[in-house]
Tab-separated table of C-alpha atoms and ligand atoms in Angstrom:
chain	number	residue	atom	x	y	z
A	63	MET	CA	-17.349	-0.051	3.045
A	64	THR	CA	-18.094	3.005	0.918
A	65	ALA	CA	-19.007	5.510	3.589
A	66	GLY	CA	-16.480	8.037	2.304
A	67	ALA	CA	-18.996	10.301	0.622
A	68	ILE	CA	-21.159	10.522	3.697
A	69	THR	CA	-20.740	13.577	5.877
A	70	ALA	CA	-20.815	13.124	9.641
A	71	GLY	CA	-24.143	13.548	11.406
A	72	ALA	CA	-24.820	16.150	14.079
A	73	GLY	CA	-23.492	15.391	17.564
A	74	PHE	CA	-25.563	14.801	20.697
A	75	PRO	CA	-27.682	16.303	22.037
A	76	LEU	CA	-29.139	16.777	18.578
A	77	PRO	CA	-29.506	20.490	17.801
A	78	PRO	CA	-32.830	21.902	16.588
A	79	ASN	CA	-33.525	21.101	12.923
A	80	ALA	CA	-31.453	17.938	13.042
A	81	THR	CA	-32.966	14.981	11.198
A	82	ILE	CA	-34.077	11.781	12.870
A	83	GLY	CA	-34.243	8.706	10.680
A	84	LEU	CA	-37.084	6.307	11.438
A	85	VAL	CA	-37.196	2.837	9.946
A	86	GLY	CA	-40.825	1.900	9.293
A	87	GLY	CA	-43.732	3.929	7.971
A	88	GLY	CA	-46.660	2.995	10.222
A	89	GLN	CA	-48.638	4.830	12.865
A	90	LEU	CA	-45.882	4.542	15.480
A	91	GLY	CA	-43.557	6.381	13.110
A	92	ARG	CA	-46.284	8.923	12.380
A	93	MET	CA	-46.847	9.732	16.050
A	94	SER	CA	-43.076	9.761	16.672
A	95	ALA	CA	-42.595	12.217	13.797
A	96	LEU	CA	-45.318	14.483	15.177
A	97	ALA	CA	-43.591	14.493	18.594
A	98	ALA	CA	-40.231	15.157	16.923
A	99	ALA	CA	-41.667	18.096	14.995
A	100	ARG	CA	-42.867	19.665	18.228
A	101	LEU	CA	-39.298	19.489	19.531
A	102	GLY	CA	-37.982	21.207	16.397
A	103	TYR	CA	-36.626	18.092	14.651
A	104	ARG	CA	-37.315	16.701	11.209
A	105	CYS	CA	-37.969	13.054	10.519
A	106	HIS	CA	-36.929	11.051	7.497
A	107	ILE	CA	-38.741	7.756	7.021
A	108	LEU	CA	-37.442	4.541	5.483
A	109	THR	CA	-40.429	2.524	4.296
A	110	ARG	CA	-41.399	0.231	1.469
A	111	GLU	CA	-44.952	1.569	1.459
A	112	ALA	CA	-45.887	4.514	-0.777
A	113	ASP	CA	-48.013	7.129	1.036
A	114	SER	CA	-47.360	5.596	4.456
A	115	PRO	CA	-48.832	7.054	7.681
A	116	ALA	CA	-45.392	8.241	8.860
A	117	ALA	CA	-44.241	9.675	5.533
A	118	GLN	CA	-47.420	11.781	5.318
A	119	VAL	CA	-46.169	13.877	8.255
A	120	ALA	CA	-42.401	13.645	7.738
A	121	ALA	CA	-39.856	15.929	6.078
A	122	GLY	CA	-38.386	13.195	3.908
A	123	VAL	CA	-38.807	9.602	2.841
A	124	THR	CA	-36.688	6.871	1.306
A	125	LEU	CA	-38.930	4.375	-0.445
A	126	SER	CA	-37.288	0.973	-0.396
A	127	ASP	CA	-37.355	-2.383	1.306
A	128	TYR	CA	-35.322	-2.739	4.496
A	129	ALA	CA	-32.502	-4.736	2.945
A	130	ASP	CA	-31.241	-2.894	-0.162
A	131	PRO	CA	-27.734	-1.613	0.745
A	132	ALA	CA	-27.840	1.395	-1.609
A	133	SER	CA	-31.148	2.566	-0.109
A	134	LEU	CA	-29.945	1.998	3.439
A	135	ARG	CA	-26.856	4.112	2.652
A	136	ALA	CA	-28.933	6.900	1.116
A	137	PHE	CA	-31.235	6.865	4.145
A	138	ALA	CA	-28.312	7.009	6.587
A	139	ALA	CA	-26.753	9.880	4.640
A	140	ALA	CA	-29.945	11.913	5.052
A	141	VAL	CA	-30.194	11.622	8.842
A	142	ASP	CA	-28.299	12.325	12.086
A	143	VAL	CA	-29.524	9.390	14.195
A	144	ILE	CA	-31.495	6.256	13.341
A	145	SER	CA	-34.342	4.615	15.255
A	146	PHE	CA	-37.087	2.111	14.502
A	147	GLU	CA	-40.788	1.550	14.595
A	148	PHE	CA	-40.395	-1.568	12.454
A	149	GLU	CA	-38.146	-4.056	14.213
A	150	ASN	CA	-37.504	-6.730	11.623
A	151	VAL	CA	-34.506	-5.293	9.842
A	152	SER	CA	-31.997	-7.985	8.874
A	153	ALA	CA	-28.774	-8.362	10.850
A	154	ALA	CA	-26.798	-7.234	7.787
A	155	GLY	CA	-29.003	-4.190	7.316
A	156	LEU	CA	-28.610	-3.229	10.969
A	157	GLU	CA	-24.840	-3.545	10.770
A	158	LEU	CA	-24.722	-1.397	7.675
A	159	LEU	CA	-26.835	1.337	9.294
A	160	ALA	CA	-24.869	1.205	12.561
A	161	ALA	CA	-21.598	1.640	10.662
A	162	LEU	CA	-22.869	4.884	9.180
A	163	ARG	CA	-24.887	6.577	11.923
A	164	PRO	CA	-25.684	6.202	15.628
A	165	VAL	CA	-28.509	3.663	15.965
A	166	ARG	CA	-30.724	3.984	19.041
A	167	PRO	CA	-31.700	1.618	20.530
A	168	ALA	CA	-28.554	-0.359	19.635
A	169	PRO	CA	-28.775	-3.216	17.092
A	170	ALA	CA	-28.091	-5.715	19.904
A	171	VAL	CA	-31.406	-4.687	21.509
A	172	LEU	CA	-33.310	-5.267	18.281
A	173	ARG	CA	-31.682	-8.638	17.742
A	174	ILE	CA	-33.056	-9.749	21.125
A	175	SER	CA	-36.582	-8.431	20.600
A	176	GLN	CA	-36.790	-9.785	17.025
A	177	ASP	CA	-36.557	-13.364	18.218
A	178	ARG	CA	-38.844	-14.806	20.894
A	179	VAL	CA	-36.254	-17.400	21.903
A	180	ALA	CA	-33.457	-14.843	22.303
A	181	GLU	CA	-35.920	-12.599	24.144
A	182	LYS	CA	-37.043	-15.237	26.651
A	183	ARG	CA	-33.485	-16.454	27.188
A	184	PHE	CA	-32.332	-12.890	27.859
A	185	LEU	CA	-35.211	-12.252	30.270
A	186	ASN	CA	-34.679	-15.468	32.236
A	187	GLN	CA	-30.929	-14.801	32.421
A	188	ALA	CA	-31.729	-11.380	33.852
A	189	GLY	CA	-33.763	-13.137	36.549
A	190	ILE	CA	-37.144	-12.168	35.061
A	191	ALA	CA	-39.967	-14.717	35.102
A	192	THR	CA	-41.790	-15.792	31.918
A	193	ALA	CA	-44.120	-18.658	31.066
A	194	PRO	CA	-42.193	-21.913	30.662
A	195	TRP	CA	-40.955	-22.171	27.064
A	196	GLU	CA	-38.961	-24.337	24.709
A	197	ALA	CA	-37.560	-23.794	21.234
A	198	VAL	CA	-39.078	-26.205	18.697
A	199	ASP	CA	-37.718	-27.111	15.275
A	200	SER	CA	-39.352	-30.447	14.522
A	201	LEU	CA	-42.662	-32.192	15.158
A	202	GLU	CA	-40.889	-34.719	17.422
A	203	GLY	CA	-39.370	-31.812	19.329
A	204	LEU	CA	-42.828	-30.278	19.668
A	205	HIS	CA	-44.277	-33.473	21.151
A	206	ALA	CA	-41.401	-33.645	23.621
A	207	ALA	CA	-41.783	-29.969	24.557
A	208	ALA	CA	-45.551	-30.381	25.008
A	209	ALA	CA	-44.944	-33.360	27.295
A	210	ARG	CA	-42.690	-31.221	29.488
A	211	ILE	CA	-44.646	-27.933	29.409
A	212	GLY	CA	-48.165	-29.377	29.310
A	213	LEU	CA	-51.241	-28.555	27.231
A	214	PRO	CA	-52.981	-26.308	26.441
A	215	ALA	CA	-50.003	-24.259	25.281
A	216	VAL	CA	-49.250	-21.494	22.812
A	217	LEU	CA	-47.089	-22.265	19.775
A	218	LYS	CA	-45.564	-19.198	18.103
A	219	THR	CA	-43.164	-18.342	15.326
A	220	THR	CA	-39.977	-16.929	16.854
A	221	ARG	CA	-39.951	-14.036	14.360
A	222	TYR	CA	-42.301	-11.652	12.541
A	223	GLY	CA	-45.359	-12.238	14.758
A	224	TYR	CA	-47.639	-9.301	15.548
A	225	ASP	CA	-51.275	-8.764	16.547
A	226	GLY	CA	-51.581	-12.460	17.389
A	227	LYS	CA	-50.404	-13.564	13.935
A	228	GLY	CA	-48.044	-16.524	13.769
A	229	GLN	CA	-49.625	-18.329	16.734
A	230	ALA	CA	-51.603	-21.486	17.403
A	231	ARG	CA	-53.144	-22.849	20.583
A	232	PRO	CA	-52.847	-26.633	20.709
A	233	ARG	CA	-55.136	-28.076	23.407
A	234	ARG	CA	-54.521	-31.804	22.967
A	235	SER	CA	-51.587	-33.741	21.576
A	236	GLU	CA	-53.692	-34.507	18.467
A	237	ASP	CA	-53.574	-30.752	17.694
A	238	LEU	CA	-49.783	-30.566	17.561
A	239	ALA	CA	-49.173	-31.758	13.986
A	240	ALA	CA	-51.631	-29.290	12.450
A	241	ALA	CA	-50.298	-26.436	14.595
A	242	PHE	CA	-46.709	-27.250	13.617
A	243	ALA	CA	-47.605	-27.429	9.917
A	244	ALA	CA	-49.565	-24.173	9.995
A	245	LEU	CA	-46.801	-21.929	11.335
A	246	ALA	CA	-43.869	-20.496	9.378
A	247	PRO	CA	-41.084	-19.596	9.318
A	248	LYS	CA	-39.519	-22.228	11.567
A	249	PRO	CA	-38.123	-22.523	14.215
A	250	LEU	CA	-41.040	-22.109	16.614
A	251	ILE	CA	-41.389	-21.634	20.350
A	252	LEU	CA	-43.819	-23.471	22.604
A	253	GLU	CA	-44.964	-21.494	25.640
A	254	GLY	CA	-47.022	-22.669	28.565
A	255	PHE	CA	-50.553	-21.244	28.430
A	256	VAL	CA	-50.905	-18.602	31.136
A	257	ASP	CA	-54.417	-18.508	32.574
A	258	PHE	CA	-53.978	-14.836	33.341
A	259	ALA	CA	-56.145	-12.650	35.554
A	260	CYS	CA	-55.215	-9.720	33.353
A	261	GLU	CA	-52.557	-8.382	31.013
A	262	VAL	CA	-50.573	-5.281	31.909
A	263	SER	CA	-47.769	-3.306	30.327
A	264	VAL	CA	-45.271	-0.648	31.264
A	265	ILE	CA	-43.643	1.849	28.922
A	266	VAL	CA	-40.194	2.710	30.227
A	267	ALA	CA	-37.738	5.235	28.780
A	268	ARG	CA	-34.007	5.351	29.314
A	269	GLY	CA	-31.876	8.312	28.312
A	270	ALA	CA	-28.384	8.301	26.861
A	271	ASP	CA	-27.204	9.344	30.359
A	272	GLY	CA	-28.787	6.234	31.913
A	273	ALA	CA	-31.739	8.060	33.507
A	274	VAL	CA	-34.833	5.836	33.633
A	275	VAL	CA	-38.479	6.942	33.812
A	276	ALA	CA	-41.569	4.748	33.502
A	277	PHE	CA	-45.237	5.492	32.867
A	278	ASP	CA	-47.716	3.959	35.266
A	279	THR	CA	-48.641	0.310	34.827
A	280	VAL	CA	-51.660	-0.068	32.528
A	281	GLU	CA	-54.115	-2.863	31.800
A	282	ASN	CA	-54.612	-4.225	28.283
A	283	ARG	CA	-57.508	-6.165	26.794
A	284	HIS	CA	-57.093	-7.954	23.486
A	285	ARG	CA	-59.739	-8.991	20.988
A	286	ASP	CA	-58.844	-11.584	18.325
A	287	GLY	CA	-55.170	-11.195	19.297
A	288	ILE	CA	-55.264	-7.423	18.664
A	289	LEU	CA	-55.091	-4.819	21.411
A	290	ASP	CA	-58.612	-3.465	21.915
A	291	LEU	CA	-58.554	-1.438	25.113
A	292	THR	CA	-55.960	0.060	27.451
A	293	LEU	CA	-56.936	1.303	30.917
A	294	ALA	CA	-54.582	3.706	32.692
A	295	PRO	CA	-53.840	3.005	35.460
A	296	ALA	CA	-54.237	-0.780	35.681
A	297	ARG	CA	-56.843	-1.881	38.219
A	298	VAL	CA	-54.465	-4.213	40.039
A	299	PRO	CA	-53.168	-4.255	43.614
A	300	ASP	CA	-50.390	-1.721	44.275
A	301	SER	CA	-47.921	-4.573	44.808
A	302	VAL	CA	-48.644	-5.933	41.312
A	303	ALA	CA	-48.344	-2.510	39.670
A	304	ALA	CA	-45.054	-1.964	41.482
A	305	ALA	CA	-43.709	-5.392	40.502
A	306	ALA	CA	-44.452	-4.569	36.852
A	307	GLN	CA	-42.632	-1.239	37.189
A	308	ASP	CA	-39.587	-2.931	38.712
A	309	ILE	CA	-39.475	-5.487	35.911
A	310	ALA	CA	-39.678	-2.820	33.186
A	311	ARG	CA	-36.874	-0.780	34.738
A	312	LYS	CA	-34.748	-3.871	35.159
A	313	VAL	CA	-35.230	-4.839	31.495
A	314	ALA	CA	-34.315	-1.328	30.297
A	315	VAL	CA	-31.119	-1.325	32.345
A	316	ALA	CA	-30.165	-4.901	31.427
A	317	LEU	CA	-30.535	-4.013	27.720
A	318	ASP	CA	-28.534	-0.785	28.138
A	319	LEU	CA	-31.496	0.754	26.332
A	320	VAL	CA	-31.566	4.234	24.823
A	321	GLY	CA	-35.145	5.009	23.824
A	322	VAL	CA	-38.473	3.660	25.010
A	323	LEU	CA	-39.388	0.058	25.623
A	324	ALA	CA	-42.752	-1.606	26.156
A	325	VAL	CA	-42.886	-4.617	28.429
A	326	GLU	CA	-46.042	-6.747	28.021
A	327	MET	CA	-46.832	-8.865	31.059
A	328	PHE	CA	-49.339	-11.378	32.380
A	329	VAL	CA	-50.670	-11.184	35.930
A	330	ASP	CA	-51.547	-14.741	36.901
A	331	ARG	CA	-54.280	-15.827	39.318
A	332	ASP	CA	-51.800	-15.693	42.216
A	333	GLY	CA	-50.771	-12.122	41.411
A	334	ARG	CA	-47.422	-13.175	39.956
A	335	VAL	CA	-46.140	-11.034	37.101
A	336	LEU	CA	-44.677	-12.873	34.087
A	337	VAL	CA	-43.210	-11.108	31.064
A	338	ASN	CA	-44.855	-12.007	27.753
A	339	GLU	CA	-42.785	-9.933	25.336
A	340	ILE	CA	-40.824	-6.736	24.984
A	341	ALA	CA	-40.763	-4.140	22.212
A	342	PRO	CA	-37.938	-1.561	22.127
A	343	ARG	CA	-40.071	1.215	20.674
A	344	PRO	CA	-43.250	3.182	21.357
A	345	HIS	CA	-46.180	0.780	21.750
A	346	ASN	CA	-49.920	0.714	21.176
A	347	SER	CA	-50.503	0.331	24.927
A	348	GLY	CA	-48.819	3.724	25.420
A	349	HIS	CA	-50.994	5.754	23.039
A	350	TRP	CA	-53.018	7.101	25.986
A	351	THR	CA	-49.902	9.052	27.053
A	352	ILE	CA	-50.381	11.488	24.149
A	353	ASP	CA	-53.493	12.905	25.780
A	354	ALA	CA	-53.068	12.069	29.476
A	355	CYS	CA	-49.431	13.057	30.052
A	356	PRO	CA	-47.403	16.279	29.714
A	357	ALA	CA	-44.815	14.314	27.706
A	358	SER	CA	-45.996	11.259	25.744
A	359	GLN	CA	-44.180	7.993	25.073
A	360	PHE	CA	-43.326	9.420	21.645
A	361	GLU	CA	-41.769	12.561	23.104
A	362	LEU	CA	-39.770	10.464	25.550
A	363	HIS	CA	-38.559	8.257	22.714
A	364	ILE	CA	-37.462	11.236	20.621
A	365	ARG	CA	-35.830	12.898	23.623
A	366	ALA	CA	-33.930	9.730	24.510
A	367	ILE	CA	-32.597	9.075	21.019
A	368	ALA	CA	-31.753	12.782	20.557
A	369	GLY	CA	-29.757	12.837	23.802
A	370	LEU	CA	-32.104	15.337	25.467
A	371	PRO	CA	-32.973	15.161	29.165
A	372	LEU	CA	-35.985	13.005	30.029
A	373	PRO	CA	-38.928	14.692	31.753
A	374	PRO	CA	-40.891	12.723	34.339
A	375	ALA	CA	-43.304	10.156	32.864
A	376	SER	CA	-46.119	11.708	34.835
A	377	ARG	CA	-49.837	11.462	34.198
A	378	HIS	CA	-52.316	14.289	34.773
A	379	ALA	CA	-55.380	12.149	34.127
A	380	ASP	CA	-56.655	8.589	34.136
A	381	ALA	CA	-57.445	7.331	30.655
A	382	ALA	CA	-59.061	4.673	28.510
A	383	MET	CA	-57.771	4.120	24.974
A	384	GLN	CA	-59.618	2.101	22.380
A	385	ASN	CA	-58.315	1.079	18.983
A	386	LEU	CA	-60.341	1.604	15.827
A	387	VAL	CA	-59.653	-1.628	13.950
A	388	GLY	CA	-60.529	-2.557	10.377
A	389	PRO	CA	-63.581	-1.409	8.399
A	390	GLU	CA	-65.811	-1.560	11.531
A	391	GLY	CA	-63.431	0.698	13.421
A	392	LEU	CA	-63.255	3.177	10.572
A	393	ALA	CA	-67.057	3.152	10.266
A	394	ARG	CA	-67.221	4.579	13.800
A	395	TRP	CA	-65.161	7.634	12.881
A	396	PRO	CA	-68.036	10.087	12.220
A	397	ALA	CA	-69.703	9.099	15.516
A	398	VAL	CA	-66.387	9.425	17.342
A	399	LEU	CA	-65.941	12.936	15.962
A	400	ALA	CA	-69.438	13.900	17.055
A	401	ALA	CA	-69.018	12.575	20.612
A	402	PRO	CA	-67.902	15.087	23.210
A	403	GLY	CA	-65.058	13.805	25.369
A	404	LEU	CA	-63.501	11.435	22.836
A	405	ILE	CA	-60.055	12.470	21.621
A	406	PRO	CA	-59.759	11.180	18.049
A	407	HIS	CA	-56.626	9.922	16.275
A	408	LEU	CA	-56.619	8.692	12.681
A	409	TYR	CA	-53.524	7.270	10.977
A	410	GLY	CA	-54.042	8.223	7.336
A	411	LYS	CA	-54.307	4.656	6.002
A	412	THR	CA	-56.217	4.412	2.756
A	413	GLU	CA	-57.069	0.675	2.976
A	414	ALA	CA	-59.198	-0.482	5.919
A	415	SER	CA	-58.560	-4.210	5.712
A	416	PRO	CA	-59.882	-6.450	8.510
A	417	GLY	CA	-57.686	-6.367	11.626
A	418	ARG	CA	-55.774	-3.276	10.500
A	419	LYS	CA	-55.317	-0.536	13.093
A	420	MET	CA	-56.855	2.571	11.513
A	421	GLY	CA	-56.857	4.915	14.502
A	422	HIS	CA	-57.675	5.135	18.189
A	423	VAL	CA	-59.657	7.217	20.624
A	424	THR	CA	-58.747	8.266	24.129
A	425	THR	CA	-61.065	9.445	26.855
A	426	LEU	CA	-59.797	11.098	30.028
A	427	PHE	CA	-60.978	11.013	33.635
A	428	PRO	CA	-59.732	13.013	36.585
A	429	ARG	CA	-56.741	11.342	38.267
A	430	GLY	CA	-58.077	8.576	40.460
A	431	GLY	CA	-61.428	8.716	38.661
A	432	LEU	CA	-61.164	5.805	36.210
A	433	PRO	CA	-64.638	4.272	36.458
A	434	GLY	CA	-65.603	0.588	36.471
A	435	GLU	CA	-66.438	-1.485	33.405
A	436	PHE	CA	-69.790	0.131	32.644
A	437	GLY	CA	-68.440	3.624	33.195
A	438	VAL	CA	-65.562	3.024	30.781
A	439	ALA	CA	-67.922	1.540	28.189
A	440	ALA	CA	-70.301	4.493	28.551
A	441	ALA	CA	-67.480	7.021	28.242
A	442	LEU	CA	-66.151	5.357	25.101
A	443	GLY	CA	-69.716	5.271	23.754
A	444	PRO	CA	-69.569	5.304	19.964
A	445	ALA	CA	-65.998	3.982	19.922
A	446	ARG	CA	-67.105	0.641	21.379
A	447	GLY	CA	-67.675	-2.133	18.881
B	587	ADP	N1	-48.344	-17.990	26.727
B	587	ADP	C1	-49.523	-17.367	26.640
B	587	ADP	N2	-50.545	-17.655	27.479
B	587	ADP	C2	-51.755	-17.043	27.378
B	587	ADP	N3	-52.033	-16.093	26.462
B	587	ADP	C3	-51.061	-15.747	25.584
B	587	ADP	C4	-49.759	-16.366	25.627
B	587	ADP	N4	-49.011	-15.811	24.652
B	587	ADP	C5	-49.791	-14.909	24.030
B	587	ADP	N5	-51.025	-14.847	24.574
B	587	ADP	C6	-52.137	-13.947	24.175
B	587	ADP	O1	-51.972	-13.545	22.823
B	587	ADP	C7	-51.669	-12.139	22.748
B	587	ADP	C8	-50.664	-11.869	21.641
B	587	ADP	O2	-49.479	-12.614	21.892
B	587	ADP	P1	-48.032	-11.936	21.882
B	587	ADP	O3	-47.041	-12.976	22.299
B	587	ADP	O4	-48.039	-10.689	22.661
B	587	ADP	O5	-47.795	-11.698	20.338
B	587	ADP	P2	-47.905	-10.399	19.417
B	587	ADP	O6	-46.493	-10.191	18.968
B	587	ADP	O7	-48.812	-10.825	18.330
B	587	ADP	O8	-48.416	-9.268	20.264
B	587	ADP	C9	-51.186	-11.771	24.141
B	587	ADP	O9	-51.353	-10.401	24.420
B	587	ADP	C10	-52.076	-12.672	24.998
B	587	ADP	O10	-53.387	-12.142	25.099
B	588	MG	MG1	-47.899	-8.696	22.171
């Protein structure tokens, strides 16, 4: 390895003006960089996208794909600690970065969350319930898995899926061949279809000292596979909210996490909580924390990876967050700006392609005052599609 020319990074806790390296240039990196700036840190972004949302607000950028060793070395040399908003860095790339600088969360955590099979195996081994699942690498294997798990089911790629991409929903055995052919890369995973009452998530943070804090359990509604609405807190029985909290804390500890982690869960019709997936980074379902909490998910992430103490993940308001997606979402921007009570966030993306997250809005209610469906819709007003 040719790390000789690279000077050592700053120690922990990171001193003011230290540089945090973030892999990925999207809105999660942008909001992380803004939180880092408020704590007196600089961010340096590794992204393959020119003029990315994160780079627009960062002190430095390395423009490259996530695999080129020379670029990864130059990026590492420019920073004191490395974290991620983009999870799909190759194993070799992760090893190279980890040899040069502290990587938080650790590469082992990313390797689990990158792969739905590794993720579900890890969760089940930690005693955490998921939908029934089976790895699938052939059409015969898919038929056998469907016979055991039952249909309808959800067939997913094990890697690179996001916003519902890389998924199919076979209902009958005649659907299996087309679903198998449509999805790439292989292998795939077949999951039992969960007829959920609602979806919830918990954002949990764990510090370098092992301290764990979690934001309240929230409810998520998806539209076309993309998160549409988050309600904080979730309107679920206390026992369900508490079960979700326990699961999130357990996952963070079992992963030996340093940073924040989102745990997406299903609440089934019997009130059982099943984990859908985990993401070891700030998450769309935690954007409400920017406006409703003294310290947001992004601040907690930066604090954790910088080795700073974690403040409580407390909430001074109830909140509803709605994404502004694609050209329709962007078209609502002027009305959002004109509406009192909507807190606007725009990500600086120049192309509003369909399904792309362009921004979000948050509206706050007094603690305990989250209204019912019509009240939320009325409060979001012009942000509703
Ligand atoms: N096994 C399942 N049963 C029922 N709905 C599912 C299942 N898996 C995924 N979904 C639905 O699809 C959405 C996106 O799937 P998810 O696995 O979270 O992938 P992504 O990485 O795209 O977020 C979920 O939030 C949920 O609404
Ligand atoms: Mg998801």
